[in-house]
CSV table of C-alpha atoms in Angstrom, one decimal:
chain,number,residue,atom,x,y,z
A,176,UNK,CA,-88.4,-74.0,81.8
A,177,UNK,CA,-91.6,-73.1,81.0
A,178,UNK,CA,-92.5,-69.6,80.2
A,179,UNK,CA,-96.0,-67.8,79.8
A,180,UNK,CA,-96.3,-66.9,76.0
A,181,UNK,CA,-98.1,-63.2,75.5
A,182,UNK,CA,-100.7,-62.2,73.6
A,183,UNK,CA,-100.4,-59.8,71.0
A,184,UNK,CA,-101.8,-56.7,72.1
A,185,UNK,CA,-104.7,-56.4,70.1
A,186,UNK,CA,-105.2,-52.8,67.8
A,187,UNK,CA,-108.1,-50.9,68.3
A,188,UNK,CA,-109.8,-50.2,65.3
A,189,UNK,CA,-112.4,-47.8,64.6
A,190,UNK,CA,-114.6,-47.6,61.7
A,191,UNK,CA,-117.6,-45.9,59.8
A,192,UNK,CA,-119.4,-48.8,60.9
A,193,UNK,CA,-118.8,-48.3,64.3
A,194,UNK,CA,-119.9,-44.7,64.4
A,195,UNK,CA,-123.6,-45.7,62.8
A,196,UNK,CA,-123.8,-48.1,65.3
A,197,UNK,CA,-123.2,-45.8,68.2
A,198,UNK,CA,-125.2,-43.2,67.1
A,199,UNK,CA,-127.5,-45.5,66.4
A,200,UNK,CA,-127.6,-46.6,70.2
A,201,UNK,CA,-127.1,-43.1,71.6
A,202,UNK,CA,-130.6,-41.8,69.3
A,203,UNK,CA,-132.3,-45.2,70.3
A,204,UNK,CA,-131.7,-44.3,74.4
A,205,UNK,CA,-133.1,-40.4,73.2
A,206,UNK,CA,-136.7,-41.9,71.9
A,207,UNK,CA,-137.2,-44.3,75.0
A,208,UNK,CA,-136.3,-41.3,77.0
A,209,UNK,CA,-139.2,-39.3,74.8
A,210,UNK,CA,-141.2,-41.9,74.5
A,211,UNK,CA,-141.2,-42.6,78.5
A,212,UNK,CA,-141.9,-38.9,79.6
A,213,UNK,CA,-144.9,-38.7,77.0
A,214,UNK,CA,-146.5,-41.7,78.1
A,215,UNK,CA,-145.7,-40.6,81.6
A,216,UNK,CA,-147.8,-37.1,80.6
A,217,UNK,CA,-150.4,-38.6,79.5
A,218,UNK,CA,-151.3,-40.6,82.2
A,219,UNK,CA,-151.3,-38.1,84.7
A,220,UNK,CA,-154.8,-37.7,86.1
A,221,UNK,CA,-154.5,-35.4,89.6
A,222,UNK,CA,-157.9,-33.3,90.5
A,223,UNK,CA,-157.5,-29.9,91.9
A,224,UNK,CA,-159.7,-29.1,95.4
A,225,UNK,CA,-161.7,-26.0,95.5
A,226,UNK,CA,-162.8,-24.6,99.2
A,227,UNK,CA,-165.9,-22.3,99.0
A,228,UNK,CA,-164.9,-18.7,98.5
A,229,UNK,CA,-164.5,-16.4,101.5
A,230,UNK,CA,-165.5,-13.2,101.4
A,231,UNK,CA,-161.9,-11.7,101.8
A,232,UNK,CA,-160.1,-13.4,99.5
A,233,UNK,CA,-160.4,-14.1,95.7
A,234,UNK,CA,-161.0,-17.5,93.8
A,235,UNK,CA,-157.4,-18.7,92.1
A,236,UNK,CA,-158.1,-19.6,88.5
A,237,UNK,CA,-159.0,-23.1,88.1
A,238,UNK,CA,-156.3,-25.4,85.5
A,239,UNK,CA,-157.7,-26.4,82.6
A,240,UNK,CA,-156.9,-28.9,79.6
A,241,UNK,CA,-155.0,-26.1,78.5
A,242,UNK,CA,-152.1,-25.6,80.8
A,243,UNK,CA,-149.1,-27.9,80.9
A,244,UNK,CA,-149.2,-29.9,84.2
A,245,UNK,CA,-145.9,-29.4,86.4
A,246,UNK,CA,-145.2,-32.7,86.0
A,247,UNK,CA,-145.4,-32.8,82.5
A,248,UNK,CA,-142.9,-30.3,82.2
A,249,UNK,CA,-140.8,-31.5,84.5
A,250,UNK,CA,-140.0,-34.9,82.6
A,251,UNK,CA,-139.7,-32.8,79.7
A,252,UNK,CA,-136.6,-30.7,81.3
A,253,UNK,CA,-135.6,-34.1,82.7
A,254,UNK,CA,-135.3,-35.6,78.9
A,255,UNK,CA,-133.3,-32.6,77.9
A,256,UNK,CA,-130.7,-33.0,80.7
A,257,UNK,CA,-130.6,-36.5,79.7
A,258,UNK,CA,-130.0,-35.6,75.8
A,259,UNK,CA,-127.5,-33.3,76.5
A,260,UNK,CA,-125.6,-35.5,79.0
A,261,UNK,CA,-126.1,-38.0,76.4
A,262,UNK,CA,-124.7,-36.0,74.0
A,263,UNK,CA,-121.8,-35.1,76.0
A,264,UNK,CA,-121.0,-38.8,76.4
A,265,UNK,CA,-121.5,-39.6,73.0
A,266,UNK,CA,-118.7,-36.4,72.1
A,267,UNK,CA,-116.4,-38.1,75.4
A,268,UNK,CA,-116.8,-41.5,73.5
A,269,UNK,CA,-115.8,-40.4,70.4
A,270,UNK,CA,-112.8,-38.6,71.4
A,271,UNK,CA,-111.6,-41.2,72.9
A,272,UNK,CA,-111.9,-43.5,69.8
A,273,UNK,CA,-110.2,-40.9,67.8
A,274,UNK,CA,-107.6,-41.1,70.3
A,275,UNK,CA,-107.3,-44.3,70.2
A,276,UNK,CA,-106.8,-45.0,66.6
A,277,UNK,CA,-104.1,-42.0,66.4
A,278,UNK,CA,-102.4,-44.3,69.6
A,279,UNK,CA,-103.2,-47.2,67.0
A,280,UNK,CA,-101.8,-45.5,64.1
A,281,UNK,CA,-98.6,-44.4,66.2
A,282,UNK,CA,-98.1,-48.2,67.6
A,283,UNK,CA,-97.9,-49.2,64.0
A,284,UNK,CA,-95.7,-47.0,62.7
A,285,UNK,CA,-93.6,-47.6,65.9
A,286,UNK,CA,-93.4,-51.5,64.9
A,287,UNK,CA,-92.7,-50.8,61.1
A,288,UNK,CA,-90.2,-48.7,62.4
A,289,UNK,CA,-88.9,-51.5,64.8
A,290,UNK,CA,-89.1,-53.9,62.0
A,291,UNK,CA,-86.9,-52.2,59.8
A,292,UNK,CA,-84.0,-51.6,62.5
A,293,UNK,CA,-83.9,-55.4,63.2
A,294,UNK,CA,-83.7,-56.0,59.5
A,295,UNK,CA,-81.2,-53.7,59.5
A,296,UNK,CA,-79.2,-55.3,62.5
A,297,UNK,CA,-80.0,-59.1,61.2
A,298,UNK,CA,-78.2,-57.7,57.9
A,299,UNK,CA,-75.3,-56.3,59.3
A,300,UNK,CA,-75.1,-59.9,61.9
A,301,UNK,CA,-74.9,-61.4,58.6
A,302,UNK,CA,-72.1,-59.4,57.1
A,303,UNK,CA,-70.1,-60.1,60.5
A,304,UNK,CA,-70.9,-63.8,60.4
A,305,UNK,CA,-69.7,-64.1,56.8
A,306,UNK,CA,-66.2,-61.8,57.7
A,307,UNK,CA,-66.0,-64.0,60.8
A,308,UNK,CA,-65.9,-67.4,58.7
A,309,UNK,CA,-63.3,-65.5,56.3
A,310,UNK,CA,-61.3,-64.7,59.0
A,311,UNK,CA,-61.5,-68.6,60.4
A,312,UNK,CA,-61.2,-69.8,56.9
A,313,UNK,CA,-57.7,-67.8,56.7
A,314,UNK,CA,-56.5,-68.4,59.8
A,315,UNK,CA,-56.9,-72.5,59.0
A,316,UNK,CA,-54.7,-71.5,55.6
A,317,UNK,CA,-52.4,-69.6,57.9
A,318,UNK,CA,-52.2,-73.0,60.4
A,319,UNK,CA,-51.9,-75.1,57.8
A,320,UNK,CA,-49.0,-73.4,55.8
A,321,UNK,CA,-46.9,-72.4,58.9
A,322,UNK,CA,-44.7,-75.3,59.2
A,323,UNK,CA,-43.6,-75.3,55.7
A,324,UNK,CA,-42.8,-71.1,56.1
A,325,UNK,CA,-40.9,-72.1,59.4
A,326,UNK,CA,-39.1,-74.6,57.2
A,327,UNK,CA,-38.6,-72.5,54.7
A,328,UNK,CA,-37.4,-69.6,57.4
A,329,UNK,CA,-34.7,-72.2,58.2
A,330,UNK,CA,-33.6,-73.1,55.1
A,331,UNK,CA,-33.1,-69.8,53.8
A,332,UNK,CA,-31.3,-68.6,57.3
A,333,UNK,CA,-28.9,-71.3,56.4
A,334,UNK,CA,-28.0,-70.5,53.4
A,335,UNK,CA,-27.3,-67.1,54.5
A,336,UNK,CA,-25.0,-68.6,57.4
A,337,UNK,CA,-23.0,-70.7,54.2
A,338,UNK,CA,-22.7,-67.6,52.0
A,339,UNK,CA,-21.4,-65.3,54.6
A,340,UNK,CA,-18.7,-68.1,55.2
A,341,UNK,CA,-17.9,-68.1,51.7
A,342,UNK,CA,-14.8,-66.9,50.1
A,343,UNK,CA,-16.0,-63.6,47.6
A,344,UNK,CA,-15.7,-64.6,43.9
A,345,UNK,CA,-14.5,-60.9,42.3
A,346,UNK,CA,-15.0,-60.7,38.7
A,347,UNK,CA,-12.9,-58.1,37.0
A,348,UNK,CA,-14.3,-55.8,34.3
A,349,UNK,CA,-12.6,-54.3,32.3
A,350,UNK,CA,-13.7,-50.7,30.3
A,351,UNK,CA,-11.9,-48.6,27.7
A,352,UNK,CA,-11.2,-45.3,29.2
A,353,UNK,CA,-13.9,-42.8,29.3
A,354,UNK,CA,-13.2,-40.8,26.5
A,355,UNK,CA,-14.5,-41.5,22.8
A,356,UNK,CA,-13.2,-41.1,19.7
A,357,UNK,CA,-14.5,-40.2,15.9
A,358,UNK,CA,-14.6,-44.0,14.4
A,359,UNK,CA,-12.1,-43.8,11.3
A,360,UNK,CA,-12.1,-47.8,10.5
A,361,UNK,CA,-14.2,-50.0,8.8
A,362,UNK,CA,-17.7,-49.8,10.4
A,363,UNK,CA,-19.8,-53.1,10.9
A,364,UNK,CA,-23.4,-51.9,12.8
A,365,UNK,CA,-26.5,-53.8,14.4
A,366,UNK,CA,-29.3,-52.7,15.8
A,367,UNK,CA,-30.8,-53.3,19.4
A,368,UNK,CA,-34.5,-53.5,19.8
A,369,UNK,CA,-37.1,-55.2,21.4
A,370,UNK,CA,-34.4,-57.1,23.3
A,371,UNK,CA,-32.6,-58.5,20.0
A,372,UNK,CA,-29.5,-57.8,18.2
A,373,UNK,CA,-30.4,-58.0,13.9
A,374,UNK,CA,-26.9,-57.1,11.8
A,375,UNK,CA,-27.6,-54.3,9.2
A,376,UNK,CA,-24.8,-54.9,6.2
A,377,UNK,CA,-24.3,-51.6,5.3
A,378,UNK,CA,-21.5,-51.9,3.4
A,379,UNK,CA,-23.2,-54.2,1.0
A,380,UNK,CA,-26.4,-52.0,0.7
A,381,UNK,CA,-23.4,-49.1,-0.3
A,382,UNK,CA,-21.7,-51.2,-2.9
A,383,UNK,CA,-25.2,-52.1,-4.5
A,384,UNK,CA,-26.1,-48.2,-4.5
A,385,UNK,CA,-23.0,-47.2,-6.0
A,386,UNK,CA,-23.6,-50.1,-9.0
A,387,UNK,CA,-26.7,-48.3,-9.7
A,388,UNK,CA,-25.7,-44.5,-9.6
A,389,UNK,CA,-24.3,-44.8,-12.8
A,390,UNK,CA,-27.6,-45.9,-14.5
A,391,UNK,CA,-29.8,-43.2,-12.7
A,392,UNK,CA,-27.3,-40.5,-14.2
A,393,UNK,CA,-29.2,-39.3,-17.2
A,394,UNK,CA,-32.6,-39.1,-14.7
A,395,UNK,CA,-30.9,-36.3,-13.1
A,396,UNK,CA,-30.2,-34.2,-15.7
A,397,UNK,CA,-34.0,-33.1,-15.1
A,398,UNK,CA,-34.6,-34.1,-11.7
A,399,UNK,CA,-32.5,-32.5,-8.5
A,400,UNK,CA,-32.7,-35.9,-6.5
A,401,UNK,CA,-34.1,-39.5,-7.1
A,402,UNK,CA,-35.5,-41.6,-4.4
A,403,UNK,CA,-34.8,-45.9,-4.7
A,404,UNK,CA,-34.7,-49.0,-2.5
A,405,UNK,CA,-32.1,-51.6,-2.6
A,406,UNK,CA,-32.8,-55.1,-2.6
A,407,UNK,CA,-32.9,-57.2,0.9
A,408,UNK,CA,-30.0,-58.2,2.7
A,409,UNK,CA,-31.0,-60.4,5.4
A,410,UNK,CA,-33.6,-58.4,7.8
A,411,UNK,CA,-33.1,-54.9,6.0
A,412,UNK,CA,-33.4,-53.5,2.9
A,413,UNK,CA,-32.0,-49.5,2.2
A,414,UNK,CA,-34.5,-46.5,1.1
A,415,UNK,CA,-31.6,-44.4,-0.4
A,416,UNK,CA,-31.6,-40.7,-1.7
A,417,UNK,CA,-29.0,-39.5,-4.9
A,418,UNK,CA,-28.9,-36.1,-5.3
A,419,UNK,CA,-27.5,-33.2,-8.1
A,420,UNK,CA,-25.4,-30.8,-6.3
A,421,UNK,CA,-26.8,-27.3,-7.0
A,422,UNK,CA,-24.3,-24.8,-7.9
A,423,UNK,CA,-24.6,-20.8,-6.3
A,424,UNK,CA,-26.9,-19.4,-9.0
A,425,UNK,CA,-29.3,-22.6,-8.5
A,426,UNK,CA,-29.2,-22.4,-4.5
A,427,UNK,CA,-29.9,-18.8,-4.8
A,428,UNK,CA,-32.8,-19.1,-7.7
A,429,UNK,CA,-34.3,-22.2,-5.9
A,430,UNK,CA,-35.2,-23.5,-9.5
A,431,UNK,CA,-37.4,-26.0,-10.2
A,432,UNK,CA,-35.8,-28.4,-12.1
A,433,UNK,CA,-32.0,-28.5,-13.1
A,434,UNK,CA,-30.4,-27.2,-16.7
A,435,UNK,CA,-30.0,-30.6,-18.9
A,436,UNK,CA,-27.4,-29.3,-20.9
A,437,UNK,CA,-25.3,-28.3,-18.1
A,438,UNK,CA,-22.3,-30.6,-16.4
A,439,UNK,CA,-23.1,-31.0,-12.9
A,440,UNK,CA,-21.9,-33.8,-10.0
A,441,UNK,CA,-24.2,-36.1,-7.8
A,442,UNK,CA,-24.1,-38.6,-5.0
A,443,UNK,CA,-25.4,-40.6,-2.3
A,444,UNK,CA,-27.3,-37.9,0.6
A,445,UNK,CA,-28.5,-39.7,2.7
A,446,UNK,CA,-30.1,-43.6,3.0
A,447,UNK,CA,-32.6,-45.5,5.9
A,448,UNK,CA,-32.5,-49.1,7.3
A,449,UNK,CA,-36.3,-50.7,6.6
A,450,UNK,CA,-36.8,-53.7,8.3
A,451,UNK,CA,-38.7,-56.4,5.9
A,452,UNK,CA,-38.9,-59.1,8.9
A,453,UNK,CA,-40.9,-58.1,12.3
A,454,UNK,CA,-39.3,-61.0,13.9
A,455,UNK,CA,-35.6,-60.9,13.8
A,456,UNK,CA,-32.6,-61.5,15.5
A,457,UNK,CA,-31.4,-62.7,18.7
A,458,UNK,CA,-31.8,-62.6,21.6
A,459,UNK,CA,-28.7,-61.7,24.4
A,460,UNK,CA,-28.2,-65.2,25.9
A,461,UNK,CA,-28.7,-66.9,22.2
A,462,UNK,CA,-26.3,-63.9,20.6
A,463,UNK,CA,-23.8,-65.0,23.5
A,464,UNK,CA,-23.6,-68.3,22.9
A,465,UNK,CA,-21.0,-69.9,20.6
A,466,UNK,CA,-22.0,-70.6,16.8
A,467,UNK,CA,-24.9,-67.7,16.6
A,468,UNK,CA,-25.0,-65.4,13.9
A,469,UNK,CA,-23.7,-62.6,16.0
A,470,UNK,CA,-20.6,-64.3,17.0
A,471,UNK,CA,-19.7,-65.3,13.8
A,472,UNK,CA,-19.5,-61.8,12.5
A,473,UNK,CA,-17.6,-60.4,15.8
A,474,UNK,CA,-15.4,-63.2,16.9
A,475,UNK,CA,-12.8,-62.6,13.8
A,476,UNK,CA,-12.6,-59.1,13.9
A,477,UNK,CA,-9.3,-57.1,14.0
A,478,UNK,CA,-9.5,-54.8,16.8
A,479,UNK,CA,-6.9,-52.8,14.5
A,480,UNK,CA,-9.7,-52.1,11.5
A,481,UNK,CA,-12.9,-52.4,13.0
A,482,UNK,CA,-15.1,-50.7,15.0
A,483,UNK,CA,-18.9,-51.6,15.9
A,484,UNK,CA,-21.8,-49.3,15.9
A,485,UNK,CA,-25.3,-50.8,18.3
A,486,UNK,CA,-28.2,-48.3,17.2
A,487,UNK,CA,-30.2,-49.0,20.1
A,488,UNK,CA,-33.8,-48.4,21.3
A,489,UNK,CA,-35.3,-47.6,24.5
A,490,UNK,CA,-36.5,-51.4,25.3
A,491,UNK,CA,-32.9,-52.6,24.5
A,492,UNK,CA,-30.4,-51.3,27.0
A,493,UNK,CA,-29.7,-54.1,29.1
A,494,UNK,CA,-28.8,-56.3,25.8
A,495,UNK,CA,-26.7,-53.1,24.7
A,496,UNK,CA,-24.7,-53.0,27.9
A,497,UNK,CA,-24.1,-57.5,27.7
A,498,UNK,CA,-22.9,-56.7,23.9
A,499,UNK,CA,-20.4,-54.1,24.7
A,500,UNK,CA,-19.0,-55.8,27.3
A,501,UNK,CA,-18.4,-59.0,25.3
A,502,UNK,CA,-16.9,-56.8,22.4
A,503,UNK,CA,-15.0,-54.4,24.7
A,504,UNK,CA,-13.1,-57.7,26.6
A,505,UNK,CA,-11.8,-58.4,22.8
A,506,UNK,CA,-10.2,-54.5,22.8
A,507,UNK,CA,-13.0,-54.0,20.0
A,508,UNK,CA,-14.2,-50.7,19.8
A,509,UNK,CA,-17.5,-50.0,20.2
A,510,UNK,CA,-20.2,-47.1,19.3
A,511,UNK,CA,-23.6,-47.0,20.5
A,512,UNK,CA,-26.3,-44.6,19.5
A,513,UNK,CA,-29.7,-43.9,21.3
A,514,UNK,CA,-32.6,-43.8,19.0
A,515,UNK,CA,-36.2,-42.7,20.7
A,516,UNK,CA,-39.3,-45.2,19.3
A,517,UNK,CA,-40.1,-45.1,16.1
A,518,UNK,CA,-37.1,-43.4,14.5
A,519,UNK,CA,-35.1,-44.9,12.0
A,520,UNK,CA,-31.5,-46.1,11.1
A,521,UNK,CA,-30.0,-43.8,8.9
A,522,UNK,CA,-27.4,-41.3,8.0
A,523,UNK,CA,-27.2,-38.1,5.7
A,524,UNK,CA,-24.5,-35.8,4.9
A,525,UNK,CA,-25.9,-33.3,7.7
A,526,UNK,CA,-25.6,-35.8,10.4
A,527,UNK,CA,-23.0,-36.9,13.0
A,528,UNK,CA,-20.0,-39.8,12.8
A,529,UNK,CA,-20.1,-42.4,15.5
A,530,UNK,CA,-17.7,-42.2,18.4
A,531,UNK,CA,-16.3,-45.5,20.1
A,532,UNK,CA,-14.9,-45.9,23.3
């Protein structure tokens, strides 16, 4: 169908030029106006009649070159009516061109303004035509996958249907009673962190200290305690602590350094696992299985004369709790004690024995 196309409206514009042009016009009009009634003046030629003088009445003063002729001055107040009604058109027209270009000026700033709203709207259409291919583009994912999540639906509903027909397999644990008890017996202890059990031979740390006490003897007879580190057994090594007992006068005097010459009795204070291997031991399900390192030590214990100590980090719980229950099925006893990160193994005189359940 054919439709009539429109013409932009075209803006009126209005210029300097414009102005000299129409003042130009308007003064152009004033001068042939001027020019007309002069020339109009000038030509006038009219001759006055006299009558011959009555007796009764006086002569009226006959016009000279002099006076202005009537006519003369009435094209003259003719040309200023005209000025001044040209003038008054000349104001009209100019008002109206100023109104004008403010209507032009308000047009334009009208379509500017219109401009940028469509913009705007053409931007947001775009945003909604990109969401609405999204929303297409997932809903042909959705189409796609839904037969394999209706399959999927089935198979698990029927598995449910198989397990709720299924006899209930009950596994019995079983737990030493709830109250511990001060571990008298030999002592093997491993330590439980970042979800790996590491054995710490302790006992063989102590008989290695206690091979040495006897050559650090005469370095206490001027020192109260002496600091020293054992060699490695497997992932550990010890940082022990001998000390000189201090006697009352001593304790009181807090003396410096001890009297030589004088008799006195030391031992072991206090000693602190240091692990010389960042990766070590294993793992629960490697610990577990038969042959590993950790059920070579445990599997030939007597229940009778030994007890086992887990020193056991926050990150390590859940292989704690697999641990004990292995050891605790064999009547083992078994002490576990909570350290917070970055404290380490150790005992002292001043602290606590471990309690097995």
């Amino acid at each position: 169908m054919y439709r009539r196309r429109h013409r932009p409206g075209r803006d009126i514009s209005f210029s300097f030029d414009s102005f000299l042009d129409l003042v130009a016009n308007v003064v152009g009009i004033i001068l042939r106006l001027i020019l007309v009634a002069w020339v109009g003046a000038r030509a006038y030629t009219g001759v006055v009649k006299t009558s011959s003088p009555s007796p009764a009445t006086k002569p009226s003063p006959v016009l000279t070159e002099e006076s202005p002729p009537l006519a003369e001055l009435a094209a003259l107040e003719q040309t200023r009516r005209d000025i001044a009604q040209a003038q008054q058109e000349l104001l009209a027209h100019l008002r109206r061109q100023e109104a004008a270009r403010q209507s032009s000026q308000q047009d334009q700033q009208l379509l500017a303004s219109v401009a940028d709203e469509r913009q705007r709207l053409q931007r947001e259409l775009d945003t909604l035509e990109e969401r609405r291919k999204q929303v297409e583009a997932e809903a042909a994912r959705i189409e796609i996958h839904l037969p394999q999540l209706r399959q999927r639906a089935q198979t698990l509903t029927k598995q449910m249907q198989e397990l709720s027909q299924s006899p209930i397999v009950r596994k019995e644990l079983r737990y030493q009673t709830p109250v511990s008890e001060v571990v008298q017996s030999e002592e093997l202890q491993f330590e439980c962190r970042a979800g790996r059990v590491s054995f710490l031979d302790v006992e063989a740390f102590l008989r290695e200290i206690r091979r040495a006490m006897k050559d650090q003897e005469q370095e206490l007879r001027v020192r109260w305690e002496i600091t020293n580190r054992t060699a490695p057994q497997g992932a550990f090594r010890l940082r022990y602590v001998i000390a000189r007992e201090r006697d009352l006068l001593d304790s009181v005097a807090e003396t410096k350094s001890p009297d030589r010459d004088s008799s006195f009795s030391y031992g072991l204070v206090a000693w602190y696992a240091e692990p010389i291997a960042r990766e070590r031991g294993e793992s629960a399900a490697e610990a577990l299985r038969a042959g590993s390192e950790f059920r070579k030590i445990v599997d030939h214990l007597d229940p009778r004369q030994t007890a086992v100590t887990f020193w056991v980090y926050p990150d390590s719980f859940a292989l704690y709790r697999q641990l004990r229950d292995y050891l605790v099925a064999r009547d083992i006893l078994v002490a576990g004690r909570p350290l917070e990160e970055g404290m380490e193994i150790g005992a002292s005189r001043k602290g606590t024995a471990s309690r097995g359940q």
